[in-house]
Structure formats: C-alpha cells, structure tokens
CSV table of C-alpha atoms in Angstrom, one decimal:
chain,number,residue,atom,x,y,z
A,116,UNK,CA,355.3,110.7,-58.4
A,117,UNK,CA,355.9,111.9,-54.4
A,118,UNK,CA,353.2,111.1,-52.3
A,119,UNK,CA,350.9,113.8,-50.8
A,120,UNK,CA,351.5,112.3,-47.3
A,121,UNK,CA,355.0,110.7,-45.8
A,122,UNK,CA,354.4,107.3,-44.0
A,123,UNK,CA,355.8,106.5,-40.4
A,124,UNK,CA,358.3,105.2,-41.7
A,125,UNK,CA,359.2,107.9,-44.2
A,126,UNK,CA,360.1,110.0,-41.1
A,127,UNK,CA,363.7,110.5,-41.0
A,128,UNK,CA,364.7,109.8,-37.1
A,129,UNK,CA,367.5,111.9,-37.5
A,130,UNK,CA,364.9,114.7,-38.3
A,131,UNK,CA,363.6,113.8,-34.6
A,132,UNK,CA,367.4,114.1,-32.9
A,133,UNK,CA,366.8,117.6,-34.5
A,134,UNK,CA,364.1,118.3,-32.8
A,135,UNK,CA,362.6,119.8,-36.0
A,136,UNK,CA,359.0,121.2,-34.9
A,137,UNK,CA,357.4,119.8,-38.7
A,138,UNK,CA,358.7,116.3,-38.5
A,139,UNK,CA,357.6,116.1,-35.4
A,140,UNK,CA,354.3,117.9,-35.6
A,141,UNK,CA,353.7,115.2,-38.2
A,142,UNK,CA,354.9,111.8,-36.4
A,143,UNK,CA,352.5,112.8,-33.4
A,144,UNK,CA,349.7,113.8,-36.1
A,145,UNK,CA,350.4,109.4,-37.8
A,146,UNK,CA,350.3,107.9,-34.4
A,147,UNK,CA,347.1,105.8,-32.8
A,148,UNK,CA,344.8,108.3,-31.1
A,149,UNK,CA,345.6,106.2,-27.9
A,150,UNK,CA,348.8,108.1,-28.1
A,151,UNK,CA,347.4,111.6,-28.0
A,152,UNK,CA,344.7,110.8,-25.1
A,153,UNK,CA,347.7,109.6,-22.8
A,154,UNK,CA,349.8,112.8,-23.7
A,155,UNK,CA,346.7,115.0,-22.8
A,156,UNK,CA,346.1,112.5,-19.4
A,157,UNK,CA,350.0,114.0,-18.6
A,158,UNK,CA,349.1,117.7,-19.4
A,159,UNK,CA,346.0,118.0,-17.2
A,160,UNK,CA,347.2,115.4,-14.7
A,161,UNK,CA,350.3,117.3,-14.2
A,162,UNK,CA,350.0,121.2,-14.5
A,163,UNK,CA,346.3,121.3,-14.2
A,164,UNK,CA,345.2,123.9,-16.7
A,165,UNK,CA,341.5,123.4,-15.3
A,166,UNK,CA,342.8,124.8,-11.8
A,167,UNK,CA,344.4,127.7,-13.0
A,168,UNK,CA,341.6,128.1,-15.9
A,169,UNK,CA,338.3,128.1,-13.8
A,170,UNK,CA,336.6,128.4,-17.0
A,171,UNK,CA,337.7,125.0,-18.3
A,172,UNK,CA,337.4,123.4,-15.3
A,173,UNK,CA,333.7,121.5,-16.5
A,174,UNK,CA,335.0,118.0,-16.7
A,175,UNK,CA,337.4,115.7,-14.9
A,176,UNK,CA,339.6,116.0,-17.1
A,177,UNK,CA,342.5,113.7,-16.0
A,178,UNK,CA,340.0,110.6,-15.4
A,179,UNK,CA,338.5,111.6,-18.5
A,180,UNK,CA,341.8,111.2,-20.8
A,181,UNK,CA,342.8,108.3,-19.2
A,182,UNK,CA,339.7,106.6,-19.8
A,183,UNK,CA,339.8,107.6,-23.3
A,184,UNK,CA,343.3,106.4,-23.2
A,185,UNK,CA,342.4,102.7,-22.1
A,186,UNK,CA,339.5,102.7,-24.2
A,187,UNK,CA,341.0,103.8,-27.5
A,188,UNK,CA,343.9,101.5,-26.5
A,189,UNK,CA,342.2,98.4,-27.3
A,190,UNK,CA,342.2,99.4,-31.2
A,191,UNK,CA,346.0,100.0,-31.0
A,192,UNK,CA,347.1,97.6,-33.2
A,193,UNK,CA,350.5,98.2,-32.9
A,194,UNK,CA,350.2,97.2,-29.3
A,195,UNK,CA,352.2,93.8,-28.4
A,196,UNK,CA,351.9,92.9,-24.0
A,197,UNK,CA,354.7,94.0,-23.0
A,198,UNK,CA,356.3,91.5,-19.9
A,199,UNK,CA,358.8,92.6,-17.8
A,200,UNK,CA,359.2,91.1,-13.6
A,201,UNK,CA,358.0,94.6,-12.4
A,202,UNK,CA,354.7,94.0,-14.0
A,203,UNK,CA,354.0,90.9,-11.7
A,204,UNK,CA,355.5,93.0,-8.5
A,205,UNK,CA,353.3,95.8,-9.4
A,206,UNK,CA,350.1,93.8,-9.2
A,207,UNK,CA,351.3,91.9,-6.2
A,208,UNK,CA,351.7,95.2,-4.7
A,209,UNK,CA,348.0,95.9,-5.9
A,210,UNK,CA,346.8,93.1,-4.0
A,211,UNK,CA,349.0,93.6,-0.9
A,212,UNK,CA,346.4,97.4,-0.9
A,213,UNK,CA,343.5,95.7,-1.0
A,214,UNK,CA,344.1,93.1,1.5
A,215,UNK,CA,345.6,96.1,3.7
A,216,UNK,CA,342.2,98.3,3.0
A,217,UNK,CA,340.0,95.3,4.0
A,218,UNK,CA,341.8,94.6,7.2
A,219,UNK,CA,342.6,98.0,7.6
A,220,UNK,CA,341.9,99.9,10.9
A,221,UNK,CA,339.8,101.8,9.4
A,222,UNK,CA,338.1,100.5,5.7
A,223,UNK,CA,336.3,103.1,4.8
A,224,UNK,CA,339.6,105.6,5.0
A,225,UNK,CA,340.7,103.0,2.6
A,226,UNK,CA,338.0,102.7,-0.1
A,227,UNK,CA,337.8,106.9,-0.4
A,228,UNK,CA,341.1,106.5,-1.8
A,229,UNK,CA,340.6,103.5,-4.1
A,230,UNK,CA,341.6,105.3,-7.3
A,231,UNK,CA,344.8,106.5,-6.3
A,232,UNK,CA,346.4,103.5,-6.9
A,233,UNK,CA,344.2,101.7,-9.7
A,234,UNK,CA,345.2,105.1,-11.1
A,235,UNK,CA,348.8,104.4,-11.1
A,236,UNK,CA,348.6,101.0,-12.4
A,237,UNK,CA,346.5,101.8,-15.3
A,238,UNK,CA,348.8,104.3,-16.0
A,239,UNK,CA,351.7,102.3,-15.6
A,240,UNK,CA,350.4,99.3,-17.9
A,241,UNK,CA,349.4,102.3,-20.5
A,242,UNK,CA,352.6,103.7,-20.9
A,243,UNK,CA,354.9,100.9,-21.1
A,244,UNK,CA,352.5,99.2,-24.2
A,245,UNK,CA,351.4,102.2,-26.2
A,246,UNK,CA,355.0,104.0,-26.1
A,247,UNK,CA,356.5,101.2,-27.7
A,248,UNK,CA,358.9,102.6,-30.5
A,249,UNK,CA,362.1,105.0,-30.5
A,250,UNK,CA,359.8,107.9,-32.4
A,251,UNK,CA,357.1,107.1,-29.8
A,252,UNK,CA,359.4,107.1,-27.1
A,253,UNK,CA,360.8,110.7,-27.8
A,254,UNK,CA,357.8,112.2,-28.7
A,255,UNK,CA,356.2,111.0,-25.1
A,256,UNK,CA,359.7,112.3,-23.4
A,257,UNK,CA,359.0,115.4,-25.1
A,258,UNK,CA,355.6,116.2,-24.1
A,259,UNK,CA,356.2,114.8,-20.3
A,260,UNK,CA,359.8,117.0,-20.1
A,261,UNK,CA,358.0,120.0,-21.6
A,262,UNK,CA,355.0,119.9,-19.2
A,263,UNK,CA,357.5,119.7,-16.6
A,264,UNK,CA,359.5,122.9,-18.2
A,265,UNK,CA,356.5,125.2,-17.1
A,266,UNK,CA,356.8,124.6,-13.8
A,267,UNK,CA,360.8,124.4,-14.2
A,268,UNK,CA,360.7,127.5,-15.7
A,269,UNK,CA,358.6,129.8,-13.3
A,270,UNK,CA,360.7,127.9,-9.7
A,271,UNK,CA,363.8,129.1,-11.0
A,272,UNK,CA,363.3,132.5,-12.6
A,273,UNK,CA,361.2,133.0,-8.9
A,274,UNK,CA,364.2,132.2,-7.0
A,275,UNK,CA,366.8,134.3,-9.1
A,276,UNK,CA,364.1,137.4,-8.8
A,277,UNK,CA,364.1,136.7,-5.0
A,278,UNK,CA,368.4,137.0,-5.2
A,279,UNK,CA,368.8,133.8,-4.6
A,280,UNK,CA,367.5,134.3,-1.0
A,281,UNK,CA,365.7,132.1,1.4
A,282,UNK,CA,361.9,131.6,2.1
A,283,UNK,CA,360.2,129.4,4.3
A,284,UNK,CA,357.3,128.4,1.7
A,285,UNK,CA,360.0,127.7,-0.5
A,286,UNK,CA,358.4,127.2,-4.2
A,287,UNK,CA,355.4,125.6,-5.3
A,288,UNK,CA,354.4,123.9,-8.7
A,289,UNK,CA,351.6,123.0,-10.3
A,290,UNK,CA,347.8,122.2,-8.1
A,291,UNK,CA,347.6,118.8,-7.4
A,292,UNK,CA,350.1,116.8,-7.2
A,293,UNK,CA,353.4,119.2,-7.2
A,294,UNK,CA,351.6,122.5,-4.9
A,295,UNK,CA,354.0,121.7,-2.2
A,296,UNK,CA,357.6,122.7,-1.9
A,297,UNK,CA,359.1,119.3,-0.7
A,298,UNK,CA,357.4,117.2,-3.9
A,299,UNK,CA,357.4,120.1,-6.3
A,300,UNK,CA,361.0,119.8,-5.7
A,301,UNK,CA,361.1,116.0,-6.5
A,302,UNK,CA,359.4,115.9,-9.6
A,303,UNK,CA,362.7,118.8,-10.4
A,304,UNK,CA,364.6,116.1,-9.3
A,305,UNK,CA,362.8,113.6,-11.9
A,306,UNK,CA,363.0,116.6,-14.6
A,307,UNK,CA,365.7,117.7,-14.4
A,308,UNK,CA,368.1,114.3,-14.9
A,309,UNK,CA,366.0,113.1,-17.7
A,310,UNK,CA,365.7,116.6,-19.3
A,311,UNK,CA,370.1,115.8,-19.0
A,312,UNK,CA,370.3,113.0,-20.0
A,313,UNK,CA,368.4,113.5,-23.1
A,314,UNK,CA,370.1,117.0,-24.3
A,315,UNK,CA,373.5,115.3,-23.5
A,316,UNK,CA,372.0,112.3,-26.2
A,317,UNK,CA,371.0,115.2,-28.9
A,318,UNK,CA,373.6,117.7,-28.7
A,319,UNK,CA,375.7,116.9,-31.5
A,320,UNK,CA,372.2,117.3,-33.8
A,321,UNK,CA,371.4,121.1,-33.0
A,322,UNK,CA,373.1,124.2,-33.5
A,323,UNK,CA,375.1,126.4,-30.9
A,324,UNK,CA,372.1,128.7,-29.5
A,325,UNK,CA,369.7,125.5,-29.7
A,326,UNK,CA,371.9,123.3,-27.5
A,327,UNK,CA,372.2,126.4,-25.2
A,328,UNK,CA,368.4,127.0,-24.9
A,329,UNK,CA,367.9,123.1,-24.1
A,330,UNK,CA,371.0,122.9,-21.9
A,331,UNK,CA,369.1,126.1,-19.9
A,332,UNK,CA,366.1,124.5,-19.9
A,333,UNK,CA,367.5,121.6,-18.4
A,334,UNK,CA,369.4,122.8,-15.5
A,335,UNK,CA,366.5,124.9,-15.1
A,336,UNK,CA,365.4,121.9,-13.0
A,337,UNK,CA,368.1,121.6,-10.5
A,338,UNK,CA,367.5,125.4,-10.2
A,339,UNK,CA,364.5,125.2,-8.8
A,340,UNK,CA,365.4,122.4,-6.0
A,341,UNK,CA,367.5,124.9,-4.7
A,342,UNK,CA,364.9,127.4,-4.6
A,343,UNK,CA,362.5,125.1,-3.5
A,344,UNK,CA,364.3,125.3,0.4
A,345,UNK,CA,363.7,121.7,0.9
A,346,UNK,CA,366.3,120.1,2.4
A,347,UNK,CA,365.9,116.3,1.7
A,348,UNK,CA,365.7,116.9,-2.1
A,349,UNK,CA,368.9,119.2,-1.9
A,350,UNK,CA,370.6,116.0,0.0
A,351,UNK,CA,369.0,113.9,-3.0
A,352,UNK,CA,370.6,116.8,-5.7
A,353,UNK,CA,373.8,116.2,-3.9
A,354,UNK,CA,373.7,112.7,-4.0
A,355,UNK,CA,372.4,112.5,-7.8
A,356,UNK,CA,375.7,115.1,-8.1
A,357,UNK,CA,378.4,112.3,-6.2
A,358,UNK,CA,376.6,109.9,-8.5
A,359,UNK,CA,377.2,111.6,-12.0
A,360,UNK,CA,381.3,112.0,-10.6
A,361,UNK,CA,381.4,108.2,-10.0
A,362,UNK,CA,380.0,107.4,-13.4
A,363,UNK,CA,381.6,110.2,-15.3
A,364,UNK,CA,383.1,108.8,-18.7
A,365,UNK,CA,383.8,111.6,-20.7
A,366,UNK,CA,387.4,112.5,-19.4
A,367,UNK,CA,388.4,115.4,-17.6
A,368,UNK,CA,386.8,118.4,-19.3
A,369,UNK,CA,383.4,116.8,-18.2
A,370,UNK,CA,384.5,116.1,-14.8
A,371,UNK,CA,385.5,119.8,-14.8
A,372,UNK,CA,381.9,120.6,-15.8
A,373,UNK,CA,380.2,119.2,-13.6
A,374,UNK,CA,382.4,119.6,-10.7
A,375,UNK,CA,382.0,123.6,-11.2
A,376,UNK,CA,378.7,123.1,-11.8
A,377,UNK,CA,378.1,121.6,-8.1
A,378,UNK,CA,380.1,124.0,-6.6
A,379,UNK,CA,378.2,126.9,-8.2
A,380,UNK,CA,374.9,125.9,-7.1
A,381,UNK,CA,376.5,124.8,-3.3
A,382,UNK,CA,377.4,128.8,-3.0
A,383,UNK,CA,374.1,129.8,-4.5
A,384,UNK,CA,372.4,128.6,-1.1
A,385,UNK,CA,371.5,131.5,1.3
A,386,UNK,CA,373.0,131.3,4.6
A,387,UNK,CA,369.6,130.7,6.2
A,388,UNK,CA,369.4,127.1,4.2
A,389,UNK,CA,372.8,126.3,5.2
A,390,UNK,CA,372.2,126.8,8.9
A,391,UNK,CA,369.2,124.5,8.2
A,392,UNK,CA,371.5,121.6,7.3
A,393,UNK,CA,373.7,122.3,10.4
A,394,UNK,CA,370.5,122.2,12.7
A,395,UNK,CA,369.6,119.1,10.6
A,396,UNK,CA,368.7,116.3,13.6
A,397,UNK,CA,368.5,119.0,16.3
A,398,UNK,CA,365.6,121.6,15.2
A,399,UNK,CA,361.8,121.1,15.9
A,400,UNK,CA,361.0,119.6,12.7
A,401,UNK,CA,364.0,117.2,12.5
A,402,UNK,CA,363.0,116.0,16.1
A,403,UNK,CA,358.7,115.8,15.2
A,404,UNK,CA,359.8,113.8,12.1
A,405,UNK,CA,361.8,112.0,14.5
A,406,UNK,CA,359.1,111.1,16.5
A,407,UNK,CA,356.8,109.9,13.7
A,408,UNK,CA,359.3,107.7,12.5
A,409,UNK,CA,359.0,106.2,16.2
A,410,UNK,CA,355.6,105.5,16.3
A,411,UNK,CA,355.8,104.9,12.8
A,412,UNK,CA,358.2,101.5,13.8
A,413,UNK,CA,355.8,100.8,16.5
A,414,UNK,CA,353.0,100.9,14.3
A,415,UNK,CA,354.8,97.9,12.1
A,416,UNK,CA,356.0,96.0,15.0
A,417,UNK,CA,352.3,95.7,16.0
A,418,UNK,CA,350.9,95.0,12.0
A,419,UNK,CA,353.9,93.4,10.3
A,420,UNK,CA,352.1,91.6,7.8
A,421,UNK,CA,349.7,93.9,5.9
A,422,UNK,CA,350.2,96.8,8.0
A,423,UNK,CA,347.6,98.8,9.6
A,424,UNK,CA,345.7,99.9,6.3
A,425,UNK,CA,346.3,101.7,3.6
A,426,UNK,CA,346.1,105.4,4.1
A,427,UNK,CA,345.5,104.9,7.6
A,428,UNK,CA,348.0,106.8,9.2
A,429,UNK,CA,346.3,109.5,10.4
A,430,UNK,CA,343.2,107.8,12.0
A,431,UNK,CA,345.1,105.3,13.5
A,432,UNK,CA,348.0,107.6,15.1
A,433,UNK,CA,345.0,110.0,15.9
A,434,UNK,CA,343.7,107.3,18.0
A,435,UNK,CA,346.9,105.8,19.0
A,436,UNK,CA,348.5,109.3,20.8
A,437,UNK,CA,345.5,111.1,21.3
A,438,UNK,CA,347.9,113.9,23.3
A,439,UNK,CA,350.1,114.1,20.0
A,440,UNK,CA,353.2,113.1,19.2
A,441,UNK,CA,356.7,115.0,18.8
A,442,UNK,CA,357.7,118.4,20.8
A,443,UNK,CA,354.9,120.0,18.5
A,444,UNK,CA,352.2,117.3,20.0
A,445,UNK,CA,350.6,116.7,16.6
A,446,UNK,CA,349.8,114.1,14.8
A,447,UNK,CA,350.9,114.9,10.9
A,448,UNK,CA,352.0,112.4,7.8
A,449,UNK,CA,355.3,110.1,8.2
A,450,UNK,CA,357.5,112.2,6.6
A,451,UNK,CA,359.0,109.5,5.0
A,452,UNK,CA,357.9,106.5,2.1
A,453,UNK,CA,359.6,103.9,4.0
A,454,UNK,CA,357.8,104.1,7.6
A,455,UNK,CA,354.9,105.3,5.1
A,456,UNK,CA,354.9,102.0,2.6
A,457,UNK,CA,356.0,99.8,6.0
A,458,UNK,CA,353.3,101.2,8.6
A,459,UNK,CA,350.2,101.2,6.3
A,460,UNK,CA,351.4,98.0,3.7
A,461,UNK,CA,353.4,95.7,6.4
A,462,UNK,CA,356.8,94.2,5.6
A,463,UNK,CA,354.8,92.8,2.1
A,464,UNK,CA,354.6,96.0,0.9
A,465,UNK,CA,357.8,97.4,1.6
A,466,UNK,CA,359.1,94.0,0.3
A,467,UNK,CA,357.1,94.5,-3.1
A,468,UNK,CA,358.2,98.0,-3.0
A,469,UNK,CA,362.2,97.7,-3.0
A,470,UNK,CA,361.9,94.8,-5.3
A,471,UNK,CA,360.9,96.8,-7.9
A,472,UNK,CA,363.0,99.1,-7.2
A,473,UNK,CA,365.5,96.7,-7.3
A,474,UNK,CA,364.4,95.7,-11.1
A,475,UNK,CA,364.3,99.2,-12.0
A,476,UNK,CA,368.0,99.9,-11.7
A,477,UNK,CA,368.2,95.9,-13.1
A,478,UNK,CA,366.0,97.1,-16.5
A,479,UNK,CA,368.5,100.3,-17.0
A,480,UNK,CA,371.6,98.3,-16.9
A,481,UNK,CA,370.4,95.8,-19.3
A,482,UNK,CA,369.1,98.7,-21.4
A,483,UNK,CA,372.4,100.3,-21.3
A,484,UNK,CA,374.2,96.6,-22.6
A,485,UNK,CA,371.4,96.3,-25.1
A,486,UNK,CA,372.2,99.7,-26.1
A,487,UNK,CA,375.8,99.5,-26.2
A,488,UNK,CA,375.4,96.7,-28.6
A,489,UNK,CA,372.9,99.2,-31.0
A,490,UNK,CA,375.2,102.1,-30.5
A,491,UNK,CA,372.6,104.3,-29.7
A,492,UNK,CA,373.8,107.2,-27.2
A,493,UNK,CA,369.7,108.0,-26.6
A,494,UNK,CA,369.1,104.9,-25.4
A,495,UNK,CA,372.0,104.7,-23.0
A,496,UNK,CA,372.1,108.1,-21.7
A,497,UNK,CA,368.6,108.3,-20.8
A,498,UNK,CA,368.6,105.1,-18.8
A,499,UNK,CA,371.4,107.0,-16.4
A,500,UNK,CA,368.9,109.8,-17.3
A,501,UNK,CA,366.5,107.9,-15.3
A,502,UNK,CA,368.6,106.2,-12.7
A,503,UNK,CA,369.5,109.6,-11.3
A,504,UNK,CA,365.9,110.7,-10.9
A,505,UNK,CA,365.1,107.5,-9.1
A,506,UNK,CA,367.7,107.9,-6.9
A,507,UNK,CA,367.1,111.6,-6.2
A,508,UNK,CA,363.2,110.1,-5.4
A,509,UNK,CA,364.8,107.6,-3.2
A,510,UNK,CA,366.9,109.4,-1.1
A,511,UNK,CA,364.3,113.4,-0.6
A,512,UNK,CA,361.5,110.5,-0.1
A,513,UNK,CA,363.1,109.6,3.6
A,514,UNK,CA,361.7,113.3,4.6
A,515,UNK,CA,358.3,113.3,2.9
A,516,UNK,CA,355.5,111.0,2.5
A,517,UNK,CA,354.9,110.7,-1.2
A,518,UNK,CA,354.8,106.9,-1.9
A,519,UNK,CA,351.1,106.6,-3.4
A,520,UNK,CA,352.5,109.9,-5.5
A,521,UNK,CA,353.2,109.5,-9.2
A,522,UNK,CA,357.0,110.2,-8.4
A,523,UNK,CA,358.1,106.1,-8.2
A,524,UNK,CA,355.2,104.8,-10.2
A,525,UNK,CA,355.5,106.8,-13.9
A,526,UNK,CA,360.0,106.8,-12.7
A,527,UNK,CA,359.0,102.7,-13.3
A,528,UNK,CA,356.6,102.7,-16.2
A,529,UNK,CA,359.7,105.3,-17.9
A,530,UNK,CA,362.2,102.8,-16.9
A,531,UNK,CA,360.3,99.6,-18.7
A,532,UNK,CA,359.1,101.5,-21.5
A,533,UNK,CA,363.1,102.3,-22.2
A,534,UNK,CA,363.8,98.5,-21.7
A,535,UNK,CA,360.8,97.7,-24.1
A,536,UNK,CA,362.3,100.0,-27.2
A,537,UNK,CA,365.3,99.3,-26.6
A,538,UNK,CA,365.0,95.6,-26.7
A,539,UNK,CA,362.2,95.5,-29.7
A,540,UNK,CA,365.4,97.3,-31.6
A,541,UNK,CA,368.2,94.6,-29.9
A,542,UNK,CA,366.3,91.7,-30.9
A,543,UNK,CA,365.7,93.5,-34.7
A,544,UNK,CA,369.4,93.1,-35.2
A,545,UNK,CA,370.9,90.7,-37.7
A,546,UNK,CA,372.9,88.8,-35.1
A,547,UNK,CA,369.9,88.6,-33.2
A,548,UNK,CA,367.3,87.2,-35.3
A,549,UNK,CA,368.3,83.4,-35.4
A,550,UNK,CA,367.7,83.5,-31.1
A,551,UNK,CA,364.0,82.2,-30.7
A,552,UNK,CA,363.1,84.5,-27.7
A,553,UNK,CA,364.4,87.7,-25.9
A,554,UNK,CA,366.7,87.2,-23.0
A,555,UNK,CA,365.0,85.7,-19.9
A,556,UNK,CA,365.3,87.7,-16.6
C-alpha cells in the first residue's frame, strides 16, 4: 500500500535537477518552518513588496522574518553548528565595529546603525546552519536567484526599450538596498554568475525551450550591468569575462561562446558610456573620488588601529574639510570599500576583511576537490558560480561604498553553506567513513 504522503527522502533529486514545480512545491512544503521564515526574510529584504505595496507595508517585515527565522531555528533539529575559519573572522570583525563605535569620533553616529551589522551576522550564522542539505541548498538558490530575476528582468528589458542607449541615472532595482544604479548593478553581478553557473549544472536535465528560458534569464543579469551605466561594475563584468576565458574547460566550442558573447555585449555599449571609460581618471567624478580616496588615506594614517568609527565618515570629513573636498568641494561617501572598511575599521578591519575574503576563494576550491571526488557537476560549477560574483563585488566595490551592504556578507554565508553540503556529502562516502573527523583547515 503507497503512502498518502512521500517522505524527504522519497524525493527523487533528480526530480529537483528538473526543476519540476510539484517536487519541488513539496520538498519546500517537508522542510522545518525555519526554512520558510528565512526565504520570506530574502523576499522582503531584497525587493521590498511593502515599498512598492503601501498597503502591506504595516509591519517590519524584514526584522520580523528574521526573527521568526532565529526563533523557529532553535527547534530545527536537523541543525548540526556548522565551523568553518570565516565564522571566527566574522565575529572578530564584529568586535573590531564595536570597539570602533565606542572610540568612534562620533558614538552616537555609530549606535544608530547598530543593526546593520548584527543583521548581517545573524544572517550569515542562519544561512550557513539551516541550508544544510543538497535539496535545501537548491531550493534556497532558487528562491534567492528568483527574487533576483524580478529585478533582472525589468533592468534589461528597460535598457533594450531605451535602444540600448545611454542615461545618466542608469537603472535602479529594488527600494532599499539595490535603488541605486552602481549597487543595483552589483547584486547583477552576484545574479547573474550564480544564475550561470547553476543553469550550466542543470542543462542536461531540461528540455530545449526550458534550457533556453533559464539560459535568458540568466544572462538577463549581465544585461542589466550594461544598462545600469556604471562603470566600475562594467570593469568588474569584464574582469569576471577574462576570468571565465582563463578557467574555461569545455574546449573550443565553449571558448567560442563565450568569446562572442563578450564581444556582443562590448558593441552593445552606447558611445556616450565608452567615452566615459576614455575620460576614466580625468573627468569631475574620477578626480572627486580621487580626492576622497586622499583624505580617505589621511584619515587611516591618523587612526590606524580601529579607525575613526564606524560609519563615521561623513561627520568626521564634514569636520575635517569644512570647505569640501574634490573640484566639486563636497564632502560625499568614499566611493570605495577599501578606504571605506580602512578609514572607519583601521588596518584590523581591513585585515579581518581580506582574510575572509581570502577563505572564501579557499572554501570554493576545496568544495570544488570535494566535489570532484562526488562527481557532482552542481556542486562544482556553482562554487566558480560564486567565485565570479565575488570577484565582480571586489573589483565594482573600488568605486562605491557598499562594504556594510549585504553584497560580501550573504557572497560569504553562500560560499560556506556550499562548503557545508558539500562536505556533509564527501564525508558520507564509503572511502570516507573510517576517517574520524573532516579535514582540518
């Protein structure tokens, strides 16, 4: 007699490959309720619905899932810690803050943005220990790519309905986090590569027009970056582009591909954008980032240890060059997450900072040898997946200032909740269960 319900387990994971809509309507329906608060944290945190719904907008609804989230988590019993060396960095990084807001130059600029980062690290500490199985994983990956489609979606049909053309605001995403054009185009950046790397994983499991649709939907990230007219995540989809070349293991036809590809998008900038990049260093806006970056160095010079407070920029450059800084004689943001991280953190928290950068490009290379040895293409791919985006993050971040942003700190919490599956699968396999432990860092 067949039961009434399927277990977990019963759950073909080849039905998930598929991307059938039942199976997984019904893995997402058996998972811990911890599960669906942090997927609705994503949707409201990210695209907002409350801002562009007025008449939903009673509660706060980010805070309130991720409460609900951390609270529901505690009677997750599938929940083992997860340990991983950026965990340790992160809350040293945590501590470097609150030394910097209690020395800073001004504390109380500090404290009004307490939850910024206690955000983050909740967050963080969330996903890498509640997403903690392949079925979990691609149903999480699913839900944060597909939140990330809508605003995929409307930047690049925009810019093809504008020609292709130019405009100086660019595009904008989501409110909140993503309005602007310069990190709107990051998180395209982030999309985009994972949203790659995980229809290059599945192709082989869908039919013609589905691999098409997904294939769309995918580049329909790097489309908007273009549209978005910012100029630092362009250098950081050219640079994600050089990467892919050098890294590029499926023979010529794919080298083809994506050489085309990269072309194709280099002739789809308008002429204004290109004589951007050829005033690049030598136009008003080059030269006032310039200038912050000056003081910026200054600023670190004179508070190398914990810097001069977190989010204390403005008040203390305000009160620094009271005349203004730059040909424009305003004081505005760093423009940049190094001066940014450096100037408000000290060398400690830049330190902290490129460390775990440093371990995130360390946890997806041993996720790609842990996944070579499970021959599982998901796995593997997805870790370059997220290598690119971190990259692309790393290199558009040195013209904005987007470091307490959730850019670098869900990038990490992907990156060890990869590492996490991957190695609870590694250490399942036969030739791996007479070791005692996982392998040390």
């Amino acid at each position: 007699m067949k039961s009434l319900k399927k277990s977990r387990n019963q759950i073909d994971i080849e039905d998930f490959y598929s991307l059938k809509i039942k199976a997984l309507w019904n893995g997402f329906k058996q998972e811990h309720v911890s599960f669906w608060f942090l997927c609705f944290y994503f949707l409201f945190e990210y695209i907002r619905p409350q801002a562009q719904y007025p008449i939903i907008n009673i509660l706060p609804w980010g805070m309130t899932f991720l409460l609900l989230t951390l609270i529901t988590a505690f009677t997750n019993k599938s929940i083992v810690w997860v340990s991983n060396p950026i965990n340790k960095l992160f809350i040293l990084f945590g501590i470097i803050i609150i030394l910097s807001g209690v020395f800073a130059f001004n504390p109380e600029k500090s404290w009004s943005y307490k939850e910024v980062m206690l955000g983050w690290i909740i967050v963080y500490f969330l996903v890498i220990n509640i997403v903690n199985s392949e079925k979990l994983l691609i149903l999480f990956l699913l839900a944060y790519l597909l939140f990330n489609l809508k605003m995929a979606q409307f930047g690049s049909i925009h810019w093809v309905r504008r020609g292709f053309s130019f405009a100086n605001y660019g595009l904008n995403g989501a409110p909140g986090w993503f309005q602007n054009s310069g990190e709107y185009a990051i998180q395209m950046l982030i999309y985009g590569s994972l949203a790659l790397a995980l229809v290059v994983s599945l192709k082989d499991y869908w039919g013609r027009y589905k691999k098409w649709v997904f294939y769309t939907a995918a580049i329909m990230g790097y489309f908007a970056v273009m549209g978005a007219s910012s100029r630092g995540s362009q250098l950081g989809l050219a640079v994600i582009a050089v990467w892919f070349l050098l890294k590029q293991k499926n023979g010529f036809k794919g080298l083809i591909i994506l050489a085309i590809f990269s072309v194709a998008l280099f002739y789809l900038l308008p002429e204004e954008q290109l004589d951007r990049f050829n005033e690049m260093g030598e136009d008003n806006s080059s030269l006032q980032r310039f200038a912050y970056w000056v003081a910026g160095v200054e600023a670190i010079k004179e508070h190398p240890i914990i810097g001069i407070g977190y989010h204390n920029w403005m008040p203390y450059m305000t009160y620094m060059y009271p005349e203004g800084l730059g040909p424009g004689k305003t004081i505005q943001v760093s423009h940049n997450i190094y001066v940014e991280t450096a100037s408000e953190l000290g060398v400690t928290g830049l330190l902290m900072f490129l460390l775990m950068t440093i371990y995130a490009f360390i946890n997806n290379a041993r996720t790609r040898k842990m996944a070579t040895e499970l021959k599982n293409k998901l796995f593997f791919n997805l870790s370059y997946g997220l290598d690119a985006g971190l990259i692309g993050f790393l290199v558009a971040g040195t013209f904005v200032t987007v470091t307490y942003y959730p850019f670098f700190w869900i990038q990490i919490a992907m990156i060890v909740m990869l590492n996490s599956v991957t190695k609870n699968q590694w250490m399942s396999m036969p030739n791996q269960k007479e070791k005692k432990r996982a392998p040390k860092w």
